mmCIF file with all atom_site columns, C-alpha atoms in Angstrom:
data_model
loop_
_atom_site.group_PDB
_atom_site.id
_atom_site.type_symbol
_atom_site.label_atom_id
_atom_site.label_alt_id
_atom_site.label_comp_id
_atom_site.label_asym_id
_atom_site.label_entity_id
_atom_site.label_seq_id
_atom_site.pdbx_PDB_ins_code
_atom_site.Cartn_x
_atom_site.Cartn_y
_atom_site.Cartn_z
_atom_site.occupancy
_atom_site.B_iso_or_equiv
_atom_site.pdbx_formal_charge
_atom_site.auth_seq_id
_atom_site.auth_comp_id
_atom_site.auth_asym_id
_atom_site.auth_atom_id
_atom_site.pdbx_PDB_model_num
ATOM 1   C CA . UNK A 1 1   ? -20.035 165.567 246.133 1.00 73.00 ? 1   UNK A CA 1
ATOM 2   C CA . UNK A 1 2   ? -23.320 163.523 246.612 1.00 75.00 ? 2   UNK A CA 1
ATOM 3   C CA . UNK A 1 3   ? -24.346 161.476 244.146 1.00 77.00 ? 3   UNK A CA 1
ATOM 4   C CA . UNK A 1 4   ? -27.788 161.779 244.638 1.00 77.00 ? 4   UNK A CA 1
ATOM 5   C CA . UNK A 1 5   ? -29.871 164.695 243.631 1.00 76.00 ? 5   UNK A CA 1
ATOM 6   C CA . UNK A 1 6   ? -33.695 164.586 244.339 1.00 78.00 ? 6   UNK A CA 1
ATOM 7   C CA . UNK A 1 7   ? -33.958 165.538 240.893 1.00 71.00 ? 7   UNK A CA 1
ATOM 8   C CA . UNK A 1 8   ? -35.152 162.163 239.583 1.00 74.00 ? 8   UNK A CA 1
ATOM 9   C CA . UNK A 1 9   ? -37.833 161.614 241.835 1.00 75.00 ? 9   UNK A CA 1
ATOM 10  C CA . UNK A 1 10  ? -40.212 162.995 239.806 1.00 79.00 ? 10  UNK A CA 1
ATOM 11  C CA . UNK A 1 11  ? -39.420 160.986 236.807 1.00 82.00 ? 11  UNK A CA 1
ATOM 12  C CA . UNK A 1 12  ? -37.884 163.146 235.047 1.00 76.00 ? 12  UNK A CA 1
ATOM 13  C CA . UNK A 1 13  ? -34.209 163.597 234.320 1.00 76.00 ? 13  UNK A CA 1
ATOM 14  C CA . UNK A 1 14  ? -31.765 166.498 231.815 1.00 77.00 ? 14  UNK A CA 1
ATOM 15  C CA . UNK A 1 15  ? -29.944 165.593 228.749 1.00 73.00 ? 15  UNK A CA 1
ATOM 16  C CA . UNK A 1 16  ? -26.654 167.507 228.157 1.00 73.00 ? 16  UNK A CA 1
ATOM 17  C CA . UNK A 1 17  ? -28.441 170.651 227.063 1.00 72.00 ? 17  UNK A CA 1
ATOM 18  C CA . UNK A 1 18  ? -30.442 170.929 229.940 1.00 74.00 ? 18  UNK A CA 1
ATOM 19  C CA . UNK A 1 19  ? -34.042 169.799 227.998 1.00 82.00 ? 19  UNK A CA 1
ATOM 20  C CA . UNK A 1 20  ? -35.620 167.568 230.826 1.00 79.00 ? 20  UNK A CA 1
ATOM 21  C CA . UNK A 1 21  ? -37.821 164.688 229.809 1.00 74.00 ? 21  UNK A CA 1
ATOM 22  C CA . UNK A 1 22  ? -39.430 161.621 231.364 1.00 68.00 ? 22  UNK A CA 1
ATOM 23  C CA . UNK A 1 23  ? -36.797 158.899 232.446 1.00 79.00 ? 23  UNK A CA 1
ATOM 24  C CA . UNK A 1 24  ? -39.135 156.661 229.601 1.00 77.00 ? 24  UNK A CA 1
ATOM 25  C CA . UNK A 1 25  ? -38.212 158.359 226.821 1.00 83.00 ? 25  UNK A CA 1
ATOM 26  C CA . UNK A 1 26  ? -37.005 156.668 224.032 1.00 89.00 ? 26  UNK A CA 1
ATOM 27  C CA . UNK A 1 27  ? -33.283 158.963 224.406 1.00 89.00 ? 27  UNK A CA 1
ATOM 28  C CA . UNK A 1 28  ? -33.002 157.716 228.034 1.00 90.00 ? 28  UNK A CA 1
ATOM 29  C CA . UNK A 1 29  ? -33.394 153.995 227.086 1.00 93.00 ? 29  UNK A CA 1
ATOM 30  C CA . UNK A 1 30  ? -30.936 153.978 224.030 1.00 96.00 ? 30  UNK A CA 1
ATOM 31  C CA . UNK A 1 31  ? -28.089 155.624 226.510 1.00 94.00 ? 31  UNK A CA 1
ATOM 32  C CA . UNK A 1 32  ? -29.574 153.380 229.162 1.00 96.00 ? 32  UNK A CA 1
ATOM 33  C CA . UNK A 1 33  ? -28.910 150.081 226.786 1.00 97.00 ? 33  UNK A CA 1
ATOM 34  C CA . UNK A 1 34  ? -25.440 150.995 225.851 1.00 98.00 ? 34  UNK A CA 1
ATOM 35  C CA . UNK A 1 35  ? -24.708 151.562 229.623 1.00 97.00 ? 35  UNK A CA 1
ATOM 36  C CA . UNK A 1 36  ? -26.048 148.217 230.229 1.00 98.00 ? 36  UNK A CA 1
ATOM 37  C CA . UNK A 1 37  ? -23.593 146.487 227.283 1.00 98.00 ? 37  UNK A CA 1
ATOM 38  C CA . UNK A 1 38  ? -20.616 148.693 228.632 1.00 98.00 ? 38  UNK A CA 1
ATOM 39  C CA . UNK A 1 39  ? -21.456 146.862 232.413 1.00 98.00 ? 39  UNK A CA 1
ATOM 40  C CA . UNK A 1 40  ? -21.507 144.023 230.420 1.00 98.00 ? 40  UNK A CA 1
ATOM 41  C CA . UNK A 1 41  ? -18.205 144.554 228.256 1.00 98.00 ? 41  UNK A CA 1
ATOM 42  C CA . UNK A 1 42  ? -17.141 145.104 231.736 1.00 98.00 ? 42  UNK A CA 1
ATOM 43  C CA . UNK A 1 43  ? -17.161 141.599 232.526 1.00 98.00 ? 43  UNK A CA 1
ATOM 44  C CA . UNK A 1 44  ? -15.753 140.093 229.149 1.00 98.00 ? 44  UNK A CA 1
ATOM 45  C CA . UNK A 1 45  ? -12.854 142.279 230.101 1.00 98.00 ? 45  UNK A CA 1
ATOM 46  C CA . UNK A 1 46  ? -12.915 140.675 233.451 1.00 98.00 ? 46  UNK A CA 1
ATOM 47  C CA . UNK A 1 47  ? -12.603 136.881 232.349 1.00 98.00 ? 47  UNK A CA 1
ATOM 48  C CA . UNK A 1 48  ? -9.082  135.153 232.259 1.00 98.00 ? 48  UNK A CA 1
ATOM 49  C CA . UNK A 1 49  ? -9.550  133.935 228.770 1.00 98.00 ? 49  UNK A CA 1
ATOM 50  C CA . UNK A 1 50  ? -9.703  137.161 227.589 1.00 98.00 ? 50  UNK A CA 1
ATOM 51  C CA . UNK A 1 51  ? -6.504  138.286 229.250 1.00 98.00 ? 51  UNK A CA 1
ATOM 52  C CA . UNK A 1 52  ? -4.788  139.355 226.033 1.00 97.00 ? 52  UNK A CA 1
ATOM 53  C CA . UNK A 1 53  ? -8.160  141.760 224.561 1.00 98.00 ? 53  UNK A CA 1
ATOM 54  C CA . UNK A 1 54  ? -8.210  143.494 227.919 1.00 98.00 ? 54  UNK A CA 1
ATOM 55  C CA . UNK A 1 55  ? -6.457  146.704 226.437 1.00 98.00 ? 55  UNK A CA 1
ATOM 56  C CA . UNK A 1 56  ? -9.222  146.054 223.253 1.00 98.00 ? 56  UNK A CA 1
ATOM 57  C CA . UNK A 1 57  ? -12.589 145.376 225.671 1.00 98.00 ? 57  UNK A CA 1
ATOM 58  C CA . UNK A 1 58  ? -11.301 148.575 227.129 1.00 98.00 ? 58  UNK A CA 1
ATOM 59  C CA . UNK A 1 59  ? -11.180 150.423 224.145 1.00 98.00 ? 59  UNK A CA 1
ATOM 60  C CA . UNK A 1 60  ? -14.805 149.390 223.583 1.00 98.00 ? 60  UNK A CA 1
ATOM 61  C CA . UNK A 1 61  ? -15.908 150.816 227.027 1.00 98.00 ? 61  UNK A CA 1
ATOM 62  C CA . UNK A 1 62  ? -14.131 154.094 226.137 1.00 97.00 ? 62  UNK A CA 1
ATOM 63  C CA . UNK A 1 63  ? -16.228 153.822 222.819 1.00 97.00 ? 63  UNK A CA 1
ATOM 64  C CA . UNK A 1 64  ? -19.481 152.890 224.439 1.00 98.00 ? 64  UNK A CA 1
ATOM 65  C CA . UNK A 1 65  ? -19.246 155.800 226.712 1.00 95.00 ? 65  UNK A CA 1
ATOM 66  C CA . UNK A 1 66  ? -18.549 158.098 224.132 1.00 94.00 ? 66  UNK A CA 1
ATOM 67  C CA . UNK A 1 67  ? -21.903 156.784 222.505 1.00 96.00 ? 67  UNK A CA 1
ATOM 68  C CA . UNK A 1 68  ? -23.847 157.454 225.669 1.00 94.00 ? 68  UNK A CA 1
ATOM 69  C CA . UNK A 1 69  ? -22.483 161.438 226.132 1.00 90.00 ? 69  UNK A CA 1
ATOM 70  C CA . UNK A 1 70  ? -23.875 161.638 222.359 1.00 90.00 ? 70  UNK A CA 1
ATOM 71  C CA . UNK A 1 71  ? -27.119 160.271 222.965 1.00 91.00 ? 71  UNK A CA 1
ATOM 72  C CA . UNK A 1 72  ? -27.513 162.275 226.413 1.00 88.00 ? 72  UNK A CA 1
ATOM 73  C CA . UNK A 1 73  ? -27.436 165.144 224.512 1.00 82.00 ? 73  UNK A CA 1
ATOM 74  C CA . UNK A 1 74  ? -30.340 167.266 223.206 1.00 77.00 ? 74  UNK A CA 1
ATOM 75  C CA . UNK A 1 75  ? -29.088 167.601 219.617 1.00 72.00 ? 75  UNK A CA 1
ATOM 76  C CA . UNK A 1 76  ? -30.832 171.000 219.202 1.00 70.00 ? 76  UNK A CA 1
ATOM 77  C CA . UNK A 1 77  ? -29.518 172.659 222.894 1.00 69.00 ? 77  UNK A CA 1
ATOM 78  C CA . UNK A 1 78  ? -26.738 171.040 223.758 1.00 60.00 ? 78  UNK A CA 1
ATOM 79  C CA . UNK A 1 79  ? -23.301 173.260 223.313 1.00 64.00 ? 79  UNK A CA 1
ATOM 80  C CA . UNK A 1 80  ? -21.505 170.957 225.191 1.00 60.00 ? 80  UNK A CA 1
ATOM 81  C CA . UNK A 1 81  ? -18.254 169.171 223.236 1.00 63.00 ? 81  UNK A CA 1
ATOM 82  C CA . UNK A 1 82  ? -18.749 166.008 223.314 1.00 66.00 ? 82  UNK A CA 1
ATOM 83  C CA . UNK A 1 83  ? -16.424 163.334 222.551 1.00 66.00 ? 83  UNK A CA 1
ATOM 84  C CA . UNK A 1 84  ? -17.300 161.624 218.833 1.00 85.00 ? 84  UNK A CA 1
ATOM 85  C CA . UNK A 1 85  ? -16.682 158.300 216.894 1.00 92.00 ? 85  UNK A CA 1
ATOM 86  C CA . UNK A 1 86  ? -14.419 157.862 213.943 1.00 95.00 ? 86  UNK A CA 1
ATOM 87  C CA . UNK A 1 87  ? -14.561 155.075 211.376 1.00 96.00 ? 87  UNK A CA 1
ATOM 88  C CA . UNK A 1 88  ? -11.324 154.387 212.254 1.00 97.00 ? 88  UNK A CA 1
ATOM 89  C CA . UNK A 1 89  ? -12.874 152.373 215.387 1.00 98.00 ? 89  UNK A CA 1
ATOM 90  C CA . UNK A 1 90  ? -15.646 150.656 212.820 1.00 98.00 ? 90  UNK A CA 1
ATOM 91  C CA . UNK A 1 91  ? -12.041 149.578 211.199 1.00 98.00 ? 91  UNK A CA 1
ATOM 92  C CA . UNK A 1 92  ? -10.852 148.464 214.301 1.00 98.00 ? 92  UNK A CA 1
ATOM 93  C CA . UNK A 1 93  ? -13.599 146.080 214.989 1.00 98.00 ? 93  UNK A CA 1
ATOM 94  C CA . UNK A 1 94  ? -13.543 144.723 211.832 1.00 98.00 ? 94  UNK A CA 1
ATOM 95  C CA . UNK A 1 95  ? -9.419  143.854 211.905 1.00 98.00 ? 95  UNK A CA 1
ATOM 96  C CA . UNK A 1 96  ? -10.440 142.183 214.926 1.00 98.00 ? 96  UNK A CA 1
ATOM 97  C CA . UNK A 1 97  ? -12.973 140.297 213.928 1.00 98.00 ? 97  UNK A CA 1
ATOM 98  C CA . UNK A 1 98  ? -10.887 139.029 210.875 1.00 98.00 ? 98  UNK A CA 1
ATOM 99  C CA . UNK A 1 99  ? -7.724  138.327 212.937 1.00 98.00 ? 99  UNK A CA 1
ATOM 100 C CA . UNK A 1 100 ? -9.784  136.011 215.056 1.00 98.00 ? 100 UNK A CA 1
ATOM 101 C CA . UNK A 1 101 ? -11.682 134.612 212.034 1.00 97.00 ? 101 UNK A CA 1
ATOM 102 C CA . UNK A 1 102 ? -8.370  133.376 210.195 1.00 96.00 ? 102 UNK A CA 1
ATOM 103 C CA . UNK A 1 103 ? -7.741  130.583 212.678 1.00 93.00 ? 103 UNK A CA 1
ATOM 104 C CA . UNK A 1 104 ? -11.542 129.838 213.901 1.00 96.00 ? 104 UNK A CA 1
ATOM 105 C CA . UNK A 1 105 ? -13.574 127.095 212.138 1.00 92.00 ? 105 UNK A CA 1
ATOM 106 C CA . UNK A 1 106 ? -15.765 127.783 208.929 1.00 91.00 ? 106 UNK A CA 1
ATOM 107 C CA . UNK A 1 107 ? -18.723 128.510 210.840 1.00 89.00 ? 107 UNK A CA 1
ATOM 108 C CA . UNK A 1 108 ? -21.017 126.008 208.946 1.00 89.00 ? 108 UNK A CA 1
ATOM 109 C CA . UNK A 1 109 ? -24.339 125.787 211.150 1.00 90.00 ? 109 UNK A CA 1
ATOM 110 C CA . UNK A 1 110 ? -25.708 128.326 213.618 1.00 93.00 ? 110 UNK A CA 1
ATOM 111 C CA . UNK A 1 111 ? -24.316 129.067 216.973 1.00 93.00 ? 111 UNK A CA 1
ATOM 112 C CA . UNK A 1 112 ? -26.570 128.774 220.450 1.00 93.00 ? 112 UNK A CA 1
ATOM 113 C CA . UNK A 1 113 ? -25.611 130.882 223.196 1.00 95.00 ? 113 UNK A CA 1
ATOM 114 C CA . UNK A 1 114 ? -23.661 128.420 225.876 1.00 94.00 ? 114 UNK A CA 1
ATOM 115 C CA . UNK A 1 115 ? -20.690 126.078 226.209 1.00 94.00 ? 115 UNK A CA 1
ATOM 116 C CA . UNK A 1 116 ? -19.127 127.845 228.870 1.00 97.00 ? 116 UNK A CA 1
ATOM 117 C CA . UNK A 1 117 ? -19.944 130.457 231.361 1.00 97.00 ? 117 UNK A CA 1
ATOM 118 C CA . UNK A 1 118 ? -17.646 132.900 229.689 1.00 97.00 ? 118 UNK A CA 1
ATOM 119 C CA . UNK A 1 119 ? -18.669 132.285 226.365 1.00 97.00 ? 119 UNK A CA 1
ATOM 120 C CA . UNK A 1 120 ? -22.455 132.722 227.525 1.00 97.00 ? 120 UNK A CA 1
ATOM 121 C CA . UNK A 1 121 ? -21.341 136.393 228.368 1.00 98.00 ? 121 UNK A CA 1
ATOM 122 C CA . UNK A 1 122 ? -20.351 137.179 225.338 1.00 98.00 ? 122 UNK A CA 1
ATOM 123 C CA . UNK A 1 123 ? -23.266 136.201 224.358 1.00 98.00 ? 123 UNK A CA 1
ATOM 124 C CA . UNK A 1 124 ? -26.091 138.150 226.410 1.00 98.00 ? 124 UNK A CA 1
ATOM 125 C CA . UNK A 1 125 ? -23.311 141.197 225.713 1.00 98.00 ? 125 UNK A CA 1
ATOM 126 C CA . UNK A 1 126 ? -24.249 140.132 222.054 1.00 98.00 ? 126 UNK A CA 1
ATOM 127 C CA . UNK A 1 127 ? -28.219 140.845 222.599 1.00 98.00 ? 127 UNK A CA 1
ATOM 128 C CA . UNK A 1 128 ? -27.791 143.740 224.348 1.00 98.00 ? 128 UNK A CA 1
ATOM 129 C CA . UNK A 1 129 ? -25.584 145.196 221.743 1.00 98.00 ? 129 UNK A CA 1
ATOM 130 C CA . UNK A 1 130 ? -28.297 144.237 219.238 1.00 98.00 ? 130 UNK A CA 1
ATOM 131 C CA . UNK A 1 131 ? -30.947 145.933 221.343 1.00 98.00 ? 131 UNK A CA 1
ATOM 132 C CA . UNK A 1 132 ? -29.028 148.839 221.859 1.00 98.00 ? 132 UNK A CA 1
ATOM 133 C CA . UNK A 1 133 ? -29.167 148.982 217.923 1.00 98.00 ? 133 UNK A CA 1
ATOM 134 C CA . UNK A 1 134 ? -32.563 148.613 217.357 1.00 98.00 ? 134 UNK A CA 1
ATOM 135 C CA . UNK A 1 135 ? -33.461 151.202 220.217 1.00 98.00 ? 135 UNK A CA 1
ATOM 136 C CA . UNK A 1 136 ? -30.864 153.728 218.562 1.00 97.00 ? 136 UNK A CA 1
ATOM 137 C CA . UNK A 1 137 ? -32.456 152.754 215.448 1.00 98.00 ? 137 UNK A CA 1
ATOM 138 C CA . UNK A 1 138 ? -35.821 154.325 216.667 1.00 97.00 ? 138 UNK A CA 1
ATOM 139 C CA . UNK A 1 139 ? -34.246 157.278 218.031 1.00 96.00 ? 139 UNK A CA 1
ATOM 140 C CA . UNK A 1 140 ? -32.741 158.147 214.476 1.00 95.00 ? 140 UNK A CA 1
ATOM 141 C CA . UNK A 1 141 ? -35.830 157.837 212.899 1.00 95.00 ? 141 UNK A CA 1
ATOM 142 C CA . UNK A 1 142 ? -37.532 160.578 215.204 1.00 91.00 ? 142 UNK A CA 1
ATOM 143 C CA . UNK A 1 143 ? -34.390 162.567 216.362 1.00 91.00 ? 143 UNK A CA 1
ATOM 144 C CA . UNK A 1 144 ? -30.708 163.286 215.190 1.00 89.00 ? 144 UNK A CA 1
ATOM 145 C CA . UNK A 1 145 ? -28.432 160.491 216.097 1.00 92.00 ? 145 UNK A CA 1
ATOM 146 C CA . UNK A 1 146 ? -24.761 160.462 214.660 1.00 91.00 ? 146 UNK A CA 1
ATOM 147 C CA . UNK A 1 147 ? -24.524 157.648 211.587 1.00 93.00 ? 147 UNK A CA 1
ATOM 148 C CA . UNK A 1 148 ? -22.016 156.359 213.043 1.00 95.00 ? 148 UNK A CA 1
ATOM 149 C CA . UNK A 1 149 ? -23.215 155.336 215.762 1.00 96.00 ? 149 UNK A CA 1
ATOM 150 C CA . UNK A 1 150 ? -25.712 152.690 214.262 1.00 97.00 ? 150 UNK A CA 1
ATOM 151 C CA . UNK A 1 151 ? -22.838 151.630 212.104 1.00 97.00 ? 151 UNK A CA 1
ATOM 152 C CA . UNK A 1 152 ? -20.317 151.150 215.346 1.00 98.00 ? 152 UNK A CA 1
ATOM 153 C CA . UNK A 1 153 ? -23.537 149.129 217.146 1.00 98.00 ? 153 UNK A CA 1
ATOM 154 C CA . UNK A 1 154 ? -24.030 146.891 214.323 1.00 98.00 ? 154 UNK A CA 1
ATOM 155 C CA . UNK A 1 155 ? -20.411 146.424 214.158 1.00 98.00 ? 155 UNK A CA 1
ATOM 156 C CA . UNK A 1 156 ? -19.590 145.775 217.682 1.00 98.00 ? 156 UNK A CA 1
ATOM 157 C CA . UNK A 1 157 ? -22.356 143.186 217.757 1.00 98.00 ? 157 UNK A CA 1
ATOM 158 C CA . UNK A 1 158 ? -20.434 141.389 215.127 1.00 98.00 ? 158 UNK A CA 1
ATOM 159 C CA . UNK A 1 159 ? -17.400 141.396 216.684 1.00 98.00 ? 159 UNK A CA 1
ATOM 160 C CA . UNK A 1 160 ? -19.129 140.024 219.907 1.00 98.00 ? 160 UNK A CA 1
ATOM 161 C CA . UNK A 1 161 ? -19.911 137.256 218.331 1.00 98.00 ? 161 UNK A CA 1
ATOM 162 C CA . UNK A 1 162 ? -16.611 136.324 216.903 1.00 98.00 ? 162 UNK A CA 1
ATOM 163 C CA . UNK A 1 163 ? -15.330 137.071 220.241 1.00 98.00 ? 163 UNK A CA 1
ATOM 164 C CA . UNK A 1 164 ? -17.556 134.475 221.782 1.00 98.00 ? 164 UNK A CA 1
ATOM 165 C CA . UNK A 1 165 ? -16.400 131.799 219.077 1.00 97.00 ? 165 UNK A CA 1
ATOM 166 C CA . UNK A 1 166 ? -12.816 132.751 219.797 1.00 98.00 ? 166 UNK A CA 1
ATOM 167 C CA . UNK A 1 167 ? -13.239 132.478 223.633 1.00 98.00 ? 167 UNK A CA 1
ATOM 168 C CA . UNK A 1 168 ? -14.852 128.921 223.522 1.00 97.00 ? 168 UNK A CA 1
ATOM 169 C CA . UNK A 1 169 ? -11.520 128.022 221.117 1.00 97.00 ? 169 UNK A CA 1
ATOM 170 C CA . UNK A 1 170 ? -9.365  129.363 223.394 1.00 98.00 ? 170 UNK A CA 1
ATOM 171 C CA . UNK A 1 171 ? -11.184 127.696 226.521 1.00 98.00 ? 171 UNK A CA 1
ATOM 172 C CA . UNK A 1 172 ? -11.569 124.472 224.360 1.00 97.00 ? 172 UNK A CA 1
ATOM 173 C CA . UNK A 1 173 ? -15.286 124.390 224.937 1.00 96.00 ? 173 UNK A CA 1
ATOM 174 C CA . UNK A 1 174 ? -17.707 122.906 223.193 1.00 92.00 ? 174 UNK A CA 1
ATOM 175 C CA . UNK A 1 175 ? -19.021 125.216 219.809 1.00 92.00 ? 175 UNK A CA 1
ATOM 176 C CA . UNK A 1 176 ? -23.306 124.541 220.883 1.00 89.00 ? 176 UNK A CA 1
ATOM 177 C CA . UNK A 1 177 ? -24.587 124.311 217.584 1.00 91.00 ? 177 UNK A CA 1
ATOM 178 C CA . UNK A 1 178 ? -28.031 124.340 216.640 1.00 92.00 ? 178 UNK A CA 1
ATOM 179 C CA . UNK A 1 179 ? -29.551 121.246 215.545 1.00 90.00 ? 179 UNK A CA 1
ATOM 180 C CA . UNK A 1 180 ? -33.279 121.870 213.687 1.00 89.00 ? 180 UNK A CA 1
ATOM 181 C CA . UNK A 1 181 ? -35.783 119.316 213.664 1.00 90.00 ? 181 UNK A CA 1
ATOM 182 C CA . UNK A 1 182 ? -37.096 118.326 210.134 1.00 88.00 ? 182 UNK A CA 1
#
């Protein structure tokens, strides 16, 4: 099998459904985003520290690709089954994030990005997750896009967030707080 097709090179590509549309439409970029935080998920799952949330960074991926077959489809032509989310994996974020939470620091001041490499991934996986929100948030407004899948978004940037305050505890890195000017 060849992976490429020829059928790009117009700028155009198909959603599930077979509708074809330019490669800027707003669809493309949301499933486009959440590829991009899935790469980056990727490499969370990929540093030592967080050896023991491999099997959980993993579960994300699954998650994050399940988002992406539902945005690559064209809600009105698509017949295709594809995969959905449950709020059982909202839930599962959210024991996460409190399982971590019950032995960090109160979390008194904000946060900057940094303090270790590993830590700074969490954090740019973090952004992306947010963007990938904000772009599915613009998609909803003009075209069907599961609840869920805003809610699991929002979530998941949460939970990267604790994550990256639980990996710079666990690396014994410095907590880079931010420090305003008055």
């Amino acid at each position: 099998m060849k992976i490429y097709t020829k059928t790009g090179d117009q700028g155009l590509t198909s959603l599930i459904g077979g509708t074809r549309v330019p490669k800027s439409d707003l669809r493309i970029d949301c499933y486009g985003t959440v590829d991009e935080l899935n790469s980056y998920i990727g490499l969370l799952r990929d540093q030592d520290v967080n050896a023991p949330r491999r099997g959980l960074l993993k579960e994300i991926q699954d998650r994050l690709f399940t988002i992406g077959s539902s945005l690559a489809s064209d809600p009105e032509k698509s017949r295709m089954k594809i995969p959905d989310l449950h709020a059982e994996d909202v839930t599962l974020l959210e024991q996460e994030m409190d399982a971590m939470n019950e032995h960090l620091p109160e979390l008194r001041m904000f946060v900057l990005p940094g303090g270790h490499p590993s830590v700074s991934f969490a954090h740019v996986a973090r952004c992306v997750c947010r963007r990938a929100e904000r772009l599915v948030i613009g998609l909803q407004e003009a075209s069907f896009v599961a609840e869920l899948v805003v809610v699991y978004l929002n979530r998941l940037s949460d939970y990267l967030f604790v994550l990256s305050r639980q990996m710079a505890h666990d690396l014994g890195a410095e907590e880079v707080t931010w420090k305003p000017r008055l």
